[in-house]
Short mmCIF file of C-alpha atoms in Angstrom, two decimals:
data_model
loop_
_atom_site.label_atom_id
_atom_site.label_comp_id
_atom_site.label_asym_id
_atom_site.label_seq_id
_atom_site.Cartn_x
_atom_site.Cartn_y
_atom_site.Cartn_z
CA UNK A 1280 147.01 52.72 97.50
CA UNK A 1281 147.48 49.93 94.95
CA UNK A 1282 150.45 47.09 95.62
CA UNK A 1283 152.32 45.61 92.87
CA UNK A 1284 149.81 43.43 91.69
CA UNK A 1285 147.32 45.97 91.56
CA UNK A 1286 145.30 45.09 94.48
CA UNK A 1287 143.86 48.13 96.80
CA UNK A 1288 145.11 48.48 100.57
CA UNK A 1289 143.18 51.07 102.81
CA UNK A 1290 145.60 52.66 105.45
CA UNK A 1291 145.13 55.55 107.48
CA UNK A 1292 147.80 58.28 109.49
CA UNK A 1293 148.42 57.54 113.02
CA UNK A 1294 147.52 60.40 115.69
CA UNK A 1295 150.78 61.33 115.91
CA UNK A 1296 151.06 62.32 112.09
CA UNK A 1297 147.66 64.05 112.01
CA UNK A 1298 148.51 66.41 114.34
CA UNK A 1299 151.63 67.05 113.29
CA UNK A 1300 149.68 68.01 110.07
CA UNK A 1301 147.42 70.13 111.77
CA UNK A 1302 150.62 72.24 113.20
CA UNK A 1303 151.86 72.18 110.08
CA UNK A 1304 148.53 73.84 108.40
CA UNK A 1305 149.27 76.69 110.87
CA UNK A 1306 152.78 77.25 108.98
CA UNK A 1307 152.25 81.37 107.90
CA UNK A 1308 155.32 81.59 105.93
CA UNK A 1309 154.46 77.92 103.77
CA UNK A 1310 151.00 77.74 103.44
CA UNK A 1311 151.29 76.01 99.93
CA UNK A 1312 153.37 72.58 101.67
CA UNK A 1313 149.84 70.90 102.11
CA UNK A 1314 147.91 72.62 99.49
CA UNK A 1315 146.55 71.14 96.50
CA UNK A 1316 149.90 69.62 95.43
CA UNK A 1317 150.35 68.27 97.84
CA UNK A 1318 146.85 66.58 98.45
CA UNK A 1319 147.27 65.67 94.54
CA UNK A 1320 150.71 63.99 95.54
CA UNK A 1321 148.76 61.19 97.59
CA UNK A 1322 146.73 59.65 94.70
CA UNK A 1323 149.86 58.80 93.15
CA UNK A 1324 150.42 55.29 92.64
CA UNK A 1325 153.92 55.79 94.01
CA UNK A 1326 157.46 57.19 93.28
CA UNK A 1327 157.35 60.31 95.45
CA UNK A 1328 160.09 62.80 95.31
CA UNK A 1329 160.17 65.04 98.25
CA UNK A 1330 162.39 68.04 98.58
CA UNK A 1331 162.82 71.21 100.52
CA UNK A 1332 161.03 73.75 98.66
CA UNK A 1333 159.65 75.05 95.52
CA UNK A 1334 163.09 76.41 93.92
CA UNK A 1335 164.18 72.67 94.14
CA UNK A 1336 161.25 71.79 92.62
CA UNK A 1337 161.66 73.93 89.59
CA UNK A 1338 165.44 73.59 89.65
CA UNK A 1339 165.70 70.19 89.61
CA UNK A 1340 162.59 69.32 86.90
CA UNK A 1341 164.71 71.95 84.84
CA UNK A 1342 168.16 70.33 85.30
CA UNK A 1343 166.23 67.31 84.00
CA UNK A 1344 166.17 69.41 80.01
CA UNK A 1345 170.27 69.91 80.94
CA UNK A 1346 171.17 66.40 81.64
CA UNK A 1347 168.92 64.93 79.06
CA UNK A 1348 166.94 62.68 81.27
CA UNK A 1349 163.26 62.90 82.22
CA UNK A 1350 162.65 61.66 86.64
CA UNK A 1351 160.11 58.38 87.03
CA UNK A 1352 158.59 60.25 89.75
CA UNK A 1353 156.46 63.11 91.09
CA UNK A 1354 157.35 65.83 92.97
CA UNK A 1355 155.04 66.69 96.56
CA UNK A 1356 153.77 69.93 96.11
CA UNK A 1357 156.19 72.71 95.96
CA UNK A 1358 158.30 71.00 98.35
CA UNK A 1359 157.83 70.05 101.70
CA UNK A 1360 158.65 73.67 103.51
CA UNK A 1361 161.95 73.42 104.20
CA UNK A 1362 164.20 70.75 105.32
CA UNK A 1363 162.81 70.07 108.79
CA UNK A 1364 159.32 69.13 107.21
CA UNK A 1365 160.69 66.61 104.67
CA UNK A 1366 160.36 63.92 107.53
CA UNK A 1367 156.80 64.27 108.43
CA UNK A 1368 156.36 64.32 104.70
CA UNK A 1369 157.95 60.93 104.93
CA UNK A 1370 155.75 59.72 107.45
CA UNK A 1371 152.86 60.50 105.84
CA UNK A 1372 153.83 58.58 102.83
CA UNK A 1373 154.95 55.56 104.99
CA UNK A 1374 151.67 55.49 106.71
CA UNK A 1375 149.98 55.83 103.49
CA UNK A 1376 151.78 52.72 101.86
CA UNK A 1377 153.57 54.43 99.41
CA UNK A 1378 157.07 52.37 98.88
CA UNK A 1379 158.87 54.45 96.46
CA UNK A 1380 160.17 57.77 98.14
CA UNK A 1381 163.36 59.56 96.86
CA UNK A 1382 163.96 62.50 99.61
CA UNK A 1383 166.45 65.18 98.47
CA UNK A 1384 168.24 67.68 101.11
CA UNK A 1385 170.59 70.73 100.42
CA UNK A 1386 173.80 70.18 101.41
CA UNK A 1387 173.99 72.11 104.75
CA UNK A 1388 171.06 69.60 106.05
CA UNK A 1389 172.64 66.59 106.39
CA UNK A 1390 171.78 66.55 110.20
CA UNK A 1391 167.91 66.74 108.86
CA UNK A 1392 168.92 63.96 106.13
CA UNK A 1393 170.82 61.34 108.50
CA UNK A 1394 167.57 61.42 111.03
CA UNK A 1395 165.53 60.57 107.94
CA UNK A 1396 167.95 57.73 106.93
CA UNK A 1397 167.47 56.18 110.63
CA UNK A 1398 163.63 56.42 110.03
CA UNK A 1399 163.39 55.30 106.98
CA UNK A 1400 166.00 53.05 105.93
CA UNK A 1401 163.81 51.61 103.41
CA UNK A 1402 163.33 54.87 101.58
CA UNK A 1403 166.71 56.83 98.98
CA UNK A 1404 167.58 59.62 100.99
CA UNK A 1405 169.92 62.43 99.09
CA UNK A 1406 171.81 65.11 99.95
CA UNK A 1407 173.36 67.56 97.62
CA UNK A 1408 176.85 68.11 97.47
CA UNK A 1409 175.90 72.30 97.71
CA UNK A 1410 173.97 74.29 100.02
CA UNK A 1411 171.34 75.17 97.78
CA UNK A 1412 169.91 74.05 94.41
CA UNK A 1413 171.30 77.15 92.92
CA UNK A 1414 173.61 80.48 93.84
CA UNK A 1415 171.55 83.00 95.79
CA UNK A 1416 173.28 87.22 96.07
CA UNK A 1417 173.26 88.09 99.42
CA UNK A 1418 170.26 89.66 100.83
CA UNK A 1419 170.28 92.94 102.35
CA UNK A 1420 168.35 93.62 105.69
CA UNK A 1421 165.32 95.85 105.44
CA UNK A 1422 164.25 98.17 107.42
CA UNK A 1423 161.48 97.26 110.24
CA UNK A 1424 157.94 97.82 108.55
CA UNK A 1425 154.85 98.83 109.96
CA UNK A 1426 151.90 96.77 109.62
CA UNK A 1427 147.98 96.19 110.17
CA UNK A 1428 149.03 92.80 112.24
CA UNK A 1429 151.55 92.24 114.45
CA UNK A 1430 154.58 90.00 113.76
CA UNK A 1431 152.29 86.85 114.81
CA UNK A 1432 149.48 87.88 112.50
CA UNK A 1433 147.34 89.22 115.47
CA UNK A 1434 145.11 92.03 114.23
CA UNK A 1435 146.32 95.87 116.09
CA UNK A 1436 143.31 97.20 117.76
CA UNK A 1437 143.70 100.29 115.78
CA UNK A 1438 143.07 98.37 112.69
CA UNK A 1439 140.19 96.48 113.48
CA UNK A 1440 137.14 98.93 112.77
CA UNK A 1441 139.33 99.74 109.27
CA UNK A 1442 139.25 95.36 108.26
CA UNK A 1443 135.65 95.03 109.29
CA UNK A 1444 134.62 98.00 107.02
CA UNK A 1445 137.11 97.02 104.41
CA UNK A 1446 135.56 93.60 104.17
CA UNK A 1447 131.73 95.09 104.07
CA UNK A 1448 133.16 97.11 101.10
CA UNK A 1449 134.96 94.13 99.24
CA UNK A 1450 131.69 91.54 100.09
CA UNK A 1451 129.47 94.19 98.75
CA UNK A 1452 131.25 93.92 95.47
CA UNK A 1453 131.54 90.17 95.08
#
């Protein structure tokens, strides 16, 4: 990262952070939280904004055409992956040197949010005066579906000769 006066630092995670990172790579239902957008996010020069997920992304860059006012910052990623994740987020920034980090939490996560303002006193930590960045209809619960994997991605043994052969067929035709 660059300081104020333009002069390069070198700074690297701790341990800790890297294998929190790891876990977090293992994250099925947000694979896109440390994707490209977010590896783009760290070659910023600085003013972060980190949020839950990719509807506040959109949301909020959209409210920006209703106010009439355009954010100094950049958003990581699609979000971090949901509330919990905004504070190793944070840490990675911190360790990285960036100084200008603007976290935003939905309003039902201020327990989330007041941890991050005892880490990081030194960063704006927001929280919404809503739940959410927008209304969301009740969903409806579905009805239990039958897959190839089982609910913690583990191939079924029944299904195993059918992948193999299915990815013979799709290689052959790449």
């Amino acid at each position: 990262s660059k300081d104020s006066q333009g002069n390069c630092r070198i700074r690297s995670l701790s341990m800790s952070t890297a294998e929190n990172i790891c876990r977090q790579l293992r994250n099925l239902r947000n694979p896109h939280s440390f994707g490209m957008g977010a590896v783009e996010a760290f070659f910023l020069s600085d003013n972060v904004i980190v949020c839950e997920g990719q509807d506040d992304v959109i949301y909020y860059d959209k409210f920006c055409e209703q106010v009439g006012t355009d954010l100094y910052g950049e958003f990581f990623s699609w979000g971090a992956g949901g509330a919990d994740n905004i504070s190793l987020v944070i840490t990675i920034l911190q360790e990285l040197g960036f100084e200008k980090v603007v976290a935003i939490f939905d309003g039902d996560k201020e327990e989330a949010a007041n941890r991050c303002v005892k880490s990081f006193p030194h960063y704006k930590i927001i929280v919404i005066p809503e739940n959410d960045v927008r209304d969301k209809e009740v969903v409806k619960q579905r009805d239990a579906v039958k897959g190839l994997a089982d609910e913690k991605g583990q191939l079924k043994s029944e299904n195993l000769q059918y992948i193999k052969s299915t990815y013979v067929d799709i290689n052959v035709n790449l």
